[in-house]
Amino acid sequence: MKWVLAIFILLSPLVWSSETPPELWSWIKDLDKSKEACEIQSSYVLQALSLENQIENEYGVYGNVKSNRVVVKCIEISANKSKLMVAVAGNNRDSVEIIRNKIVQSIN
């Protein structure tokens, strides 16, 4: 019993140190289009990226692209202006950055 406890105490820092927080990449972009147009274009872009487990509500569009979590939100500034907010989280830095950049560049 003492050995089990000793091994657990010795290995526990290794277990905790191997868990790293996910990468989180975000972007905010002003658009010269209505909130509705932003939402339509966002939906199209996310479909093109094969968004899975999509949830759409008043807070935005959420879903998964491969092993990454994505959220896109369009906010009305005026009748013909909106703000696009994008966040992507995942464990692979390159994948998170690429997906975030694809979304931001595709919505203009």
mmCIF file of N, CA and C in Angstrom:
data_model
loop_
_atom_site.group_PDB
_atom_site.id
_atom_site.type_symbol
_atom_site.label_atom_id
_atom_site.label_comp_id
_atom_site.label_asym_id
_atom_site.label_seq_id
_atom_site.Cartn_x
_atom_site.Cartn_y
_atom_site.Cartn_z
ATOM 1 N N MET A 1 0.817 -1.187 0.000
ATOM 2 C CA MET A 1 0.000 0.000 0.000
ATOM 3 C C MET A 1 0.865 1.256 0.000
ATOM 4 N N LYS A 2 1.960 1.241 0.770
ATOM 5 C CA LYS A 2 2.849 2.399 0.826
ATOM 6 C C LYS A 2 3.498 2.648 -0.533
ATOM 7 N N TRP A 3 3.818 1.547 -1.247
ATOM 8 C CA TRP A 3 4.444 1.696 -2.566
ATOM 9 C C TRP A 3 3.483 2.325 -3.568
ATOM 10 N N VAL A 4 2.262 1.927 -3.510
ATOM 11 C CA VAL A 4 1.264 2.489 -4.421
ATOM 12 C C VAL A 4 1.120 3.980 -4.172
ATOM 13 N N LEU A 5 1.059 4.351 -2.904
ATOM 14 C CA LEU A 5 0.940 5.761 -2.547
ATOM 15 C C LEU A 5 2.195 6.531 -2.973
ATOM 16 N N ALA A 6 3.364 5.946 -2.764
ATOM 17 C CA ALA A 6 4.623 6.593 -3.137
ATOM 18 C C ALA A 6 4.708 6.788 -4.650
ATOM 19 N N ILE A 7 4.330 5.773 -5.414
ATOM 20 C CA ILE A 7 4.359 5.868 -6.879
ATOM 21 C C ILE A 7 3.379 6.937 -7.349
ATOM 22 N N PHE A 8 2.195 6.944 -6.748
ATOM 23 C CA PHE A 8 1.204 7.953 -7.111
ATOM 24 C C PHE A 8 1.732 9.364 -6.852
ATOM 25 N N ILE A 9 2.358 9.570 -5.723
ATOM 26 C CA ILE A 9 2.897 10.891 -5.377
ATOM 27 C C ILE A 9 4.019 11.276 -6.321
ATOM 28 N N LEU A 10 4.873 10.323 -6.678
ATOM 29 C CA LEU A 10 5.995 10.615 -7.578
ATOM 30 C C LEU A 10 5.543 10.883 -9.009
ATOM 31 N N LEU A 11 4.517 10.174 -9.471
ATOM 32 C CA LEU A 11 4.082 10.317 -10.852
ATOM 33 C C LEU A 11 3.065 11.435 -11.058
ATOM 34 N N SER A 12 2.404 11.876 -10.017
ATOM 35 C CA SER A 12 1.359 12.885 -10.196
ATOM 36 C C SER A 12 1.867 14.181 -10.832
ATOM 37 N N PRO A 13 3.060 14.702 -10.514
ATOM 38 C CA PRO A 13 3.519 15.904 -11.231
ATOM 39 C C PRO A 13 3.702 15.672 -12.726
ATOM 40 N N LEU A 14 4.100 14.453 -13.109
ATOM 41 C CA LEU A 14 4.270 14.147 -14.527
ATOM 42 C C LEU A 14 2.938 14.156 -15.252
ATOM 43 N N VAL A 15 1.912 13.637 -14.601
ATOM 44 C CA VAL A 15 0.583 13.619 -15.210
ATOM 45 C C VAL A 15 0.082 15.043 -15.383
ATOM 46 N N TRP A 16 0.206 15.853 -14.367
ATOM 47 C CA TRP A 16 -0.301 17.228 -14.440
ATOM 48 C C TRP A 16 0.515 18.067 -15.421
ATOM 49 N N SER A 17 1.808 17.854 -15.493
ATOM 50 C CA SER A 17 2.631 18.675 -16.378
ATOM 51 C C SER A 17 2.396 18.341 -17.848
ATOM 52 N N SER A 18 1.917 17.137 -18.154
ATOM 53 C CA SER A 18 1.692 16.770 -19.547
ATOM 54 C C SER A 18 0.403 17.387 -20.092
ATOM 55 N N GLU A 19 -0.482 17.842 -19.212
ATOM 56 C CA GLU A 19 -1.719 18.466 -19.651
ATOM 57 C C GLU A 19 -1.462 19.950 -19.905
ATOM 58 N N THR A 20 -1.513 20.319 -21.155
ATOM 59 C CA THR A 20 -1.324 21.726 -21.492
ATOM 60 C C THR A 20 -2.660 22.314 -21.915
ATOM 61 N N PRO A 21 -2.873 23.574 -21.608
ATOM 62 C CA PRO A 21 -4.132 24.191 -22.032
ATOM 63 C C PRO A 21 -4.186 24.281 -23.552
ATOM 64 N N PRO A 22 -5.379 24.304 -24.114
ATOM 65 C CA PRO A 22 -5.489 24.388 -25.576
ATOM 66 C C PRO A 22 -5.048 25.755 -26.083
ATOM 67 N N GLU A 23 -4.667 25.772 -27.337
ATOM 68 C CA GLU A 23 -4.379 27.030 -28.016
ATOM 69 C C GLU A 23 -5.708 27.742 -28.260
ATOM 70 N N LEU A 24 -5.743 29.034 -28.127
ATOM 71 C CA LEU A 24 -6.932 29.822 -28.425
ATOM 72 C C LEU A 24 -6.518 30.996 -29.296
ATOM 73 N N TRP A 25 -7.048 31.010 -30.516
ATOM 74 C CA TRP A 25 -6.754 32.088 -31.451
ATOM 75 C C TRP A 25 -8.073 32.777 -31.779
ATOM 76 N N SER A 26 -8.081 34.100 -31.704
ATOM 77 C CA SER A 26 -9.310 34.842 -31.975
ATOM 78 C C SER A 26 -9.021 36.032 -32.881
ATOM 79 N N TRP A 27 -10.101 36.636 -33.356
ATOM 80 C CA TRP A 27 -9.983 37.780 -34.257
ATOM 81 C C TRP A 27 -11.285 38.551 -34.219
ATOM 82 N N ILE A 28 -11.180 39.863 -34.314
ATOM 83 C CA ILE A 28 -12.352 40.726 -34.438
ATOM 84 C C ILE A 28 -12.145 41.559 -35.694
ATOM 85 N N LYS A 29 -13.177 41.623 -36.524
ATOM 86 C CA LYS A 29 -13.051 42.285 -37.816
ATOM 87 C C LYS A 29 -14.309 43.114 -38.084
ATOM 88 N N ASP A 30 -14.128 44.384 -38.482
ATOM 89 C CA ASP A 30 -15.252 45.233 -38.874
ATOM 90 C C ASP A 30 -15.601 44.954 -40.331
ATOM 91 N N LEU A 31 -16.899 44.838 -40.593
ATOM 92 C CA LEU A 31 -17.364 44.538 -41.944
ATOM 93 C C LEU A 31 -18.302 45.624 -42.443
ATOM 94 N N ASP A 32 -18.264 45.889 -43.734
ATOM 95 C CA ASP A 32 -19.195 46.817 -44.377
ATOM 96 C C ASP A 32 -20.373 46.036 -44.941
ATOM 97 N N LYS A 33 -21.062 45.323 -44.068
ATOM 98 C CA LYS A 33 -22.248 44.556 -44.456
ATOM 99 C C LYS A 33 -23.119 44.393 -43.221
ATOM 100 N N SER A 34 -24.364 44.075 -43.454
ATOM 101 C CA SER A 34 -25.307 43.920 -42.351
ATOM 102 C C SER A 34 -24.971 42.686 -41.512
ATOM 103 N N LYS A 35 -25.522 42.637 -40.332
ATOM 104 C CA LYS A 35 -25.349 41.473 -39.467
ATOM 105 C C LYS A 35 -25.873 40.218 -40.156
ATOM 106 N N GLU A 36 -27.005 40.340 -40.838
ATOM 107 C CA GLU A 36 -27.594 39.187 -41.525
ATOM 108 C C GLU A 36 -26.681 38.676 -42.630
ATOM 109 N N ALA A 37 -26.089 39.590 -43.398
ATOM 110 C CA ALA A 37 -25.163 39.185 -44.461
ATOM 111 C C ALA A 37 -23.922 38.517 -43.857
ATOM 112 N N CYS A 38 -23.452 39.032 -42.752
ATOM 113 C CA CYS A 38 -22.316 38.440 -42.040
ATOM 114 C C CYS A 38 -22.655 37.015 -41.602
ATOM 115 N N GLU A 39 -23.857 36.835 -41.056
ATOM 116 C CA GLU A 39 -24.277 35.514 -40.594
ATOM 117 C C GLU A 39 -24.406 34.521 -41.744
ATOM 118 N N ILE A 40 -24.940 34.970 -42.868
ATOM 119 C CA ILE A 40 -25.093 34.098 -44.037
ATOM 120 C C ILE A 40 -23.726 33.670 -44.555
ATOM 121 N N GLN A 41 -22.829 34.637 -44.696
ATOM 122 C CA GLN A 41 -21.497 34.312 -45.200
ATOM 123 C C GLN A 41 -20.742 33.422 -44.204
ATOM 124 N N SER A 42 -20.890 33.688 -42.918
ATOM 125 C CA SER A 42 -20.241 32.865 -41.892
ATOM 126 C C SER A 42 -20.721 31.429 -41.971
ATOM 127 N N SER A 43 -22.017 31.260 -42.121
ATOM 128 C CA SER A 43 -22.602 29.922 -42.212
ATOM 129 C C SER A 43 -22.037 29.168 -43.416
ATOM 130 N N TYR A 44 -21.943 29.848 -44.546
ATOM 131 C CA TYR A 44 -21.411 29.240 -45.760
ATOM 132 C C TYR A 44 -19.953 28.817 -45.557
ATOM 133 N N VAL A 45 -19.148 29.698 -44.974
ATOM 134 C CA VAL A 45 -17.725 29.404 -44.750
ATOM 135 C C VAL A 45 -17.567 28.211 -43.812
ATOM 136 N N LEU A 46 -18.364 28.172 -42.747
ATOM 137 C CA LEU A 46 -18.264 27.066 -41.800
ATOM 138 C C LEU A 46 -18.690 25.738 -42.434
ATOM 139 N N GLN A 47 -19.696 25.777 -43.305
ATOM 140 C CA GLN A 47 -20.092 24.560 -44.027
ATOM 141 C C GLN A 47 -18.967 24.085 -44.935
ATOM 142 N N ALA A 48 -18.290 25.038 -45.585
ATOM 143 C CA ALA A 48 -17.173 24.683 -46.474
ATOM 144 C C ALA A 48 -16.021 24.055 -45.690
ATOM 145 N N LEU A 49 -15.883 24.414 -44.405
ATOM 146 C CA LEU A 49 -14.839 23.837 -43.558
ATOM 147 C C LEU A 49 -15.287 22.529 -42.896
ATOM 148 N N SER A 50 -16.479 22.060 -43.246
ATOM 149 C CA SER A 50 -17.049 20.823 -42.704
ATOM 150 C C SER A 50 -17.274 20.905 -41.194
ATOM 151 N N LEU A 51 -17.919 21.982 -40.762
ATOM 152 C CA LEU A 51 -18.256 22.149 -39.353
ATOM 153 C C LEU A 51 -19.176 21.023 -38.903
ATOM 154 N N GLU A 52 -18.844 20.388 -37.790
ATOM 155 C CA GLU A 52 -19.640 19.288 -37.236
ATOM 156 C C GLU A 52 -20.234 19.714 -35.897
ATOM 157 N N ASN A 53 -21.300 19.038 -35.496
ATOM 158 C CA ASN A 53 -21.961 19.304 -34.214
ATOM 159 C C ASN A 53 -22.336 20.778 -34.074
ATOM 160 N N GLN A 54 -22.883 21.331 -35.120
ATOM 161 C CA GLN A 54 -23.193 22.762 -35.162
ATOM 162 C C GLN A 54 -24.333 23.116 -34.212
ATOM 163 N N ILE A 55 -24.112 24.174 -33.460
ATOM 164 C CA ILE A 55 -25.138 24.759 -32.592
ATOM 165 C C ILE A 55 -25.213 26.231 -32.950
ATOM 166 N N GLU A 56 -26.420 26.694 -33.226
ATOM 167 C CA GLU A 56 -26.610 28.095 -33.592
ATOM 168 C C GLU A 56 -27.621 28.687 -32.626
ATOM 169 N N ASN A 57 -27.218 29.777 -31.961
ATOM 170 C CA ASN A 57 -28.123 30.467 -31.051
ATOM 171 C C ASN A 57 -27.805 31.960 -31.047
ATOM 172 N N GLU A 58 -28.389 32.694 -30.102
ATOM 173 C CA GLU A 58 -28.196 34.147 -30.073
ATOM 174 C C GLU A 58 -26.747 34.546 -29.769
ATOM 175 N N TYR A 59 -25.931 33.598 -29.318
ATOM 176 C CA TYR A 59 -24.541 33.895 -28.984
ATOM 177 C C TYR A 59 -23.577 33.603 -30.124
ATOM 178 N N GLY A 60 -24.054 32.999 -31.205
ATOM 179 C CA GLY A 60 -23.200 32.716 -32.342
ATOM 180 C C GLY A 60 -23.408 31.321 -32.886
ATOM 181 N N VAL A 61 -22.480 30.922 -33.746
ATOM 182 C CA VAL A 61 -22.479 29.581 -34.323
ATOM 183 C C VAL A 61 -21.283 28.848 -33.741
ATOM 184 N N TYR A 62 -21.544 27.680 -33.160
ATOM 185 C CA TYR A 62 -20.513 26.866 -32.536
ATOM 186 C C TYR A 62 -20.424 25.528 -33.247
ATOM 187 N N GLY A 63 -19.250 24.940 -33.200
ATOM 188 C CA GLY A 63 -19.105 23.608 -33.764
ATOM 189 C C GLY A 63 -17.658 23.161 -33.723
ATOM 190 N N ASN A 64 -17.417 22.006 -34.335
ATOM 191 C CA ASN A 64 -16.081 21.431 -34.364
ATOM 192 C C ASN A 64 -15.596 21.310 -35.801
ATOM 193 N N VAL A 65 -14.361 21.656 -36.020
ATOM 194 C CA VAL A 65 -13.676 21.410 -37.285
ATOM 195 C C VAL A 65 -12.480 20.541 -36.926
ATOM 196 N N LYS A 66 -12.568 19.288 -37.326
ATOM 197 C CA LYS A 66 -11.590 18.271 -36.924
ATOM 198 C C LYS A 66 -11.575 18.230 -35.398
ATOM 199 N N SER A 67 -10.445 18.448 -34.761
ATOM 200 C CA SER A 67 -10.392 18.374 -33.293
ATOM 201 C C SER A 67 -10.405 19.763 -32.658
ATOM 202 N N ASN A 68 -10.865 20.750 -33.403
ATOM 203 C CA ASN A 68 -10.883 22.130 -32.914
ATOM 204 C C ASN A 68 -12.308 22.603 -32.657
ATOM 205 N N ARG A 69 -12.467 23.449 -31.668
ATOM 206 C CA ARG A 69 -13.757 24.060 -31.356
ATOM 207 C C ARG A 69 -13.766 25.459 -31.957
ATOM 208 N N VAL A 70 -14.852 25.787 -32.653
ATOM 209 C CA VAL A 70 -14.962 27.056 -33.373
ATOM 210 C C VAL A 70 -16.208 27.794 -32.913
ATOM 211 N N VAL A 71 -16.101 29.105 -32.780
ATOM 212 C CA VAL A 71 -17.282 29.947 -32.554
ATOM 213 C C VAL A 71 -17.149 31.186 -33.436
ATOM 214 N N VAL A 72 -18.256 31.539 -34.086
ATOM 215 C CA VAL A 72 -18.316 32.728 -34.935
ATOM 216 C C VAL A 72 -19.542 33.523 -34.508
ATOM 217 N N LYS A 73 -19.341 34.820 -34.310
ATOM 218 C CA LYS A 73 -20.429 35.705 -33.870
ATOM 219 C C LYS A 73 -20.422 36.962 -34.726
ATOM 220 N N CYS A 74 -21.597 37.370 -35.204
ATOM 221 C CA CYS A 74 -21.769 38.615 -35.941
ATOM 222 C C CYS A 74 -22.582 39.569 -35.063
ATOM 223 N N ILE A 75 -22.100 40.785 -34.928
ATOM 224 C CA ILE A 75 -22.758 41.789 -34.093
ATOM 225 C C ILE A 75 -23.132 42.982 -34.957
ATOM 226 N N GLU A 76 -24.362 43.449 -34.824
ATOM 227 C CA GLU A 76 -24.824 44.601 -35.596
ATOM 228 C C GLU A 76 -24.244 45.892 -35.023
ATOM 229 N N ILE A 77 -23.643 46.687 -35.904
ATOM 230 C CA ILE A 77 -23.144 48.007 -35.536
ATOM 231 C C ILE A 77 -24.134 49.064 -36.027
ATOM 232 N N SER A 78 -24.558 48.913 -37.286
ATOM 233 C CA SER A 78 -25.597 49.765 -37.881
ATOM 234 C C SER A 78 -26.270 48.934 -38.973
ATOM 235 N N ALA A 79 -27.138 49.555 -39.747
ATOM 236 C CA ALA A 79 -27.861 48.814 -40.786
ATOM 237 C C ALA A 79 -26.924 48.138 -41.790
ATOM 238 N N ASN A 80 -25.819 48.792 -42.113
ATOM 239 C CA ASN A 80 -24.894 48.255 -43.122
ATOM 240 C C ASN A 80 -23.497 48.005 -42.578
ATOM 241 N N LYS A 81 -23.368 47.879 -41.284
ATOM 242 C CA LYS A 81 -22.055 47.609 -40.657
ATOM 243 C C LYS A 81 -22.240 46.539 -39.592
ATOM 244 N N SER A 82 -21.241 45.682 -39.493
ATOM 245 C CA SER A 82 -21.270 44.635 -38.470
ATOM 246 C C SER A 82 -19.847 44.338 -38.018
ATOM 247 N N LYS A 83 -19.763 43.592 -36.957
ATOM 248 C CA LYS A 83 -18.475 43.180 -36.416
ATOM 249 C C LYS A 83 -18.471 41.658 -36.371
ATOM 250 N N LEU A 84 -17.423 41.067 -36.900
ATOM 251 C CA LEU A 84 -17.241 39.619 -36.916
ATOM 252 C C LEU A 84 -16.283 39.248 -35.796
ATOM 253 N N MET A 85 -16.686 38.295 -34.972
ATOM 254 C CA MET A 85 -15.826 37.787 -33.912
ATOM 255 C C MET A 85 -15.633 36.290 -34.140
ATOM 256 N N VAL A 86 -14.373 35.855 -34.179
ATOM 257 C CA VAL A 86 -14.036 34.456 -34.451
ATOM 258 C C VAL A 86 -13.094 33.968 -33.360
ATOM 259 N N ALA A 87 -13.338 32.771 -32.857
ATOM 260 C CA ALA A 87 -12.415 32.139 -31.915
ATOM 261 C C ALA A 87 -12.312 30.656 -32.270
ATOM 262 N N VAL A 88 -11.087 30.146 -32.227
ATOM 263 C CA VAL A 88 -10.828 28.735 -32.495
ATOM 264 C C VAL A 88 -9.912 28.217 -31.389
ATOM 265 N N ALA A 89 -10.264 27.083 -30.821
ATOM 266 C CA ALA A 89 -9.457 26.479 -29.763
ATOM 267 C C ALA A 89 -9.166 25.026 -30.104
ATOM 268 N N GLY A 90 -7.966 24.586 -29.755
ATOM 269 C CA GLY A 90 -7.572 23.205 -29.990
ATOM 270 C C GLY A 90 -6.164 22.969 -29.487
ATOM 271 N N ASN A 91 -5.718 21.754 -29.551
ATOM 272 C CA ASN A 91 -4.398 21.404 -29.022
ATOM 273 C C ASN A 91 -3.260 21.613 -30.006
ATOM 274 N N ASN A 92 -3.566 21.699 -31.297
ATOM 275 C CA ASN A 92 -2.526 21.857 -32.310
ATOM 276 C C ASN A 92 -2.487 23.308 -32.766
ATOM 277 N N ARG A 93 -1.419 24.002 -32.414
ATOM 278 C CA ARG A 93 -1.289 25.434 -32.698
ATOM 279 C C ARG A 93 -1.453 25.752 -34.186
ATOM 280 N N ASP A 94 -0.801 24.989 -35.036
ATOM 281 C CA ASP A 94 -0.868 25.267 -36.477
ATOM 282 C C ASP A 94 -2.282 25.092 -37.011
ATOM 283 N N SER A 95 -2.948 24.038 -36.577
ATOM 284 C CA SER A 95 -4.314 23.777 -37.024
ATOM 285 C C SER A 95 -5.256 24.892 -36.581
ATOM 286 N N VAL A 96 -5.128 25.318 -35.340
ATOM 287 C CA VAL A 96 -5.969 26.392 -34.802
ATOM 288 C C VAL A 96 -5.759 27.676 -35.601
ATOM 289 N N GLU A 97 -4.505 28.017 -35.853
ATOM 290 C CA GLU A 97 -4.187 29.240 -36.598
ATOM 291 C C GLU A 97 -4.723 29.173 -38.026
ATOM 292 N N ILE A 98 -4.542 28.049 -38.691
ATOM 293 C CA ILE A 98 -4.985 27.904 -40.081
ATOM 294 C C ILE A 98 -6.498 28.035 -40.184
ATOM 295 N N ILE A 99 -7.227 27.366 -39.302
ATOM 296 C CA ILE A 99 -8.685 27.435 -39.347
ATOM 297 C C ILE A 99 -9.168 28.850 -39.060
ATOM 298 N N ARG A 100 -8.603 29.478 -38.049
ATOM 299 C CA ARG A 100 -8.976 30.869 -37.739
ATOM 300 C C ARG A 100 -8.731 31.778 -38.934
ATOM 301 N N ASN A 101 -7.571 31.656 -39.551
ATOM 302 C CA ASN A 101 -7.233 32.504 -40.695
ATOM 303 C C ASN A 101 -8.147 32.249 -41.891
ATOM 304 N N LYS A 102 -8.496 30.990 -42.141
ATOM 305 C CA LYS A 102 -9.400 30.675 -43.251
ATOM 306 C C LYS A 102 -10.765 31.326 -43.055
ATOM 307 N N ILE A 103 -11.272 31.264 -41.821
ATOM 308 C CA ILE A 103 -12.575 31.872 -41.542
ATOM 309 C C ILE A 103 -12.513 33.380 -41.728
ATOM 310 N N VAL A 104 -11.533 34.008 -41.126
ATOM 311 C CA VAL A 104 -11.413 35.477 -41.178
ATOM 312 C C VAL A 104 -11.212 35.966 -42.608
ATOM 313 N N GLN A 105 -10.346 35.288 -43.375
ATOM 314 C CA GLN A 105 -10.070 35.715 -44.748
ATOM 315 C C GLN A 105 -11.249 35.475 -45.682
ATOM 316 N N SER A 106 -12.084 34.497 -45.371
ATOM 317 C CA SER A 106 -13.188 34.161 -46.249
ATOM 318 C C SER A 106 -14.410 35.067 -46.042
ATOM 319 N N ILE A 107 -14.475 35.747 -44.932
ATOM 320 C CA ILE A 107 -15.606 36.630 -44.639
ATOM 321 C C ILE A 107 -15.133 38.067 -44.761
ATOM 322 N N ASN A 108 -15.644 38.754 -45.778
ATOM 323 C CA ASN A 108 -15.208 40.138 -46.003
ATOM 324 C C ASN A 108 -16.365 41.041 -46.355
#
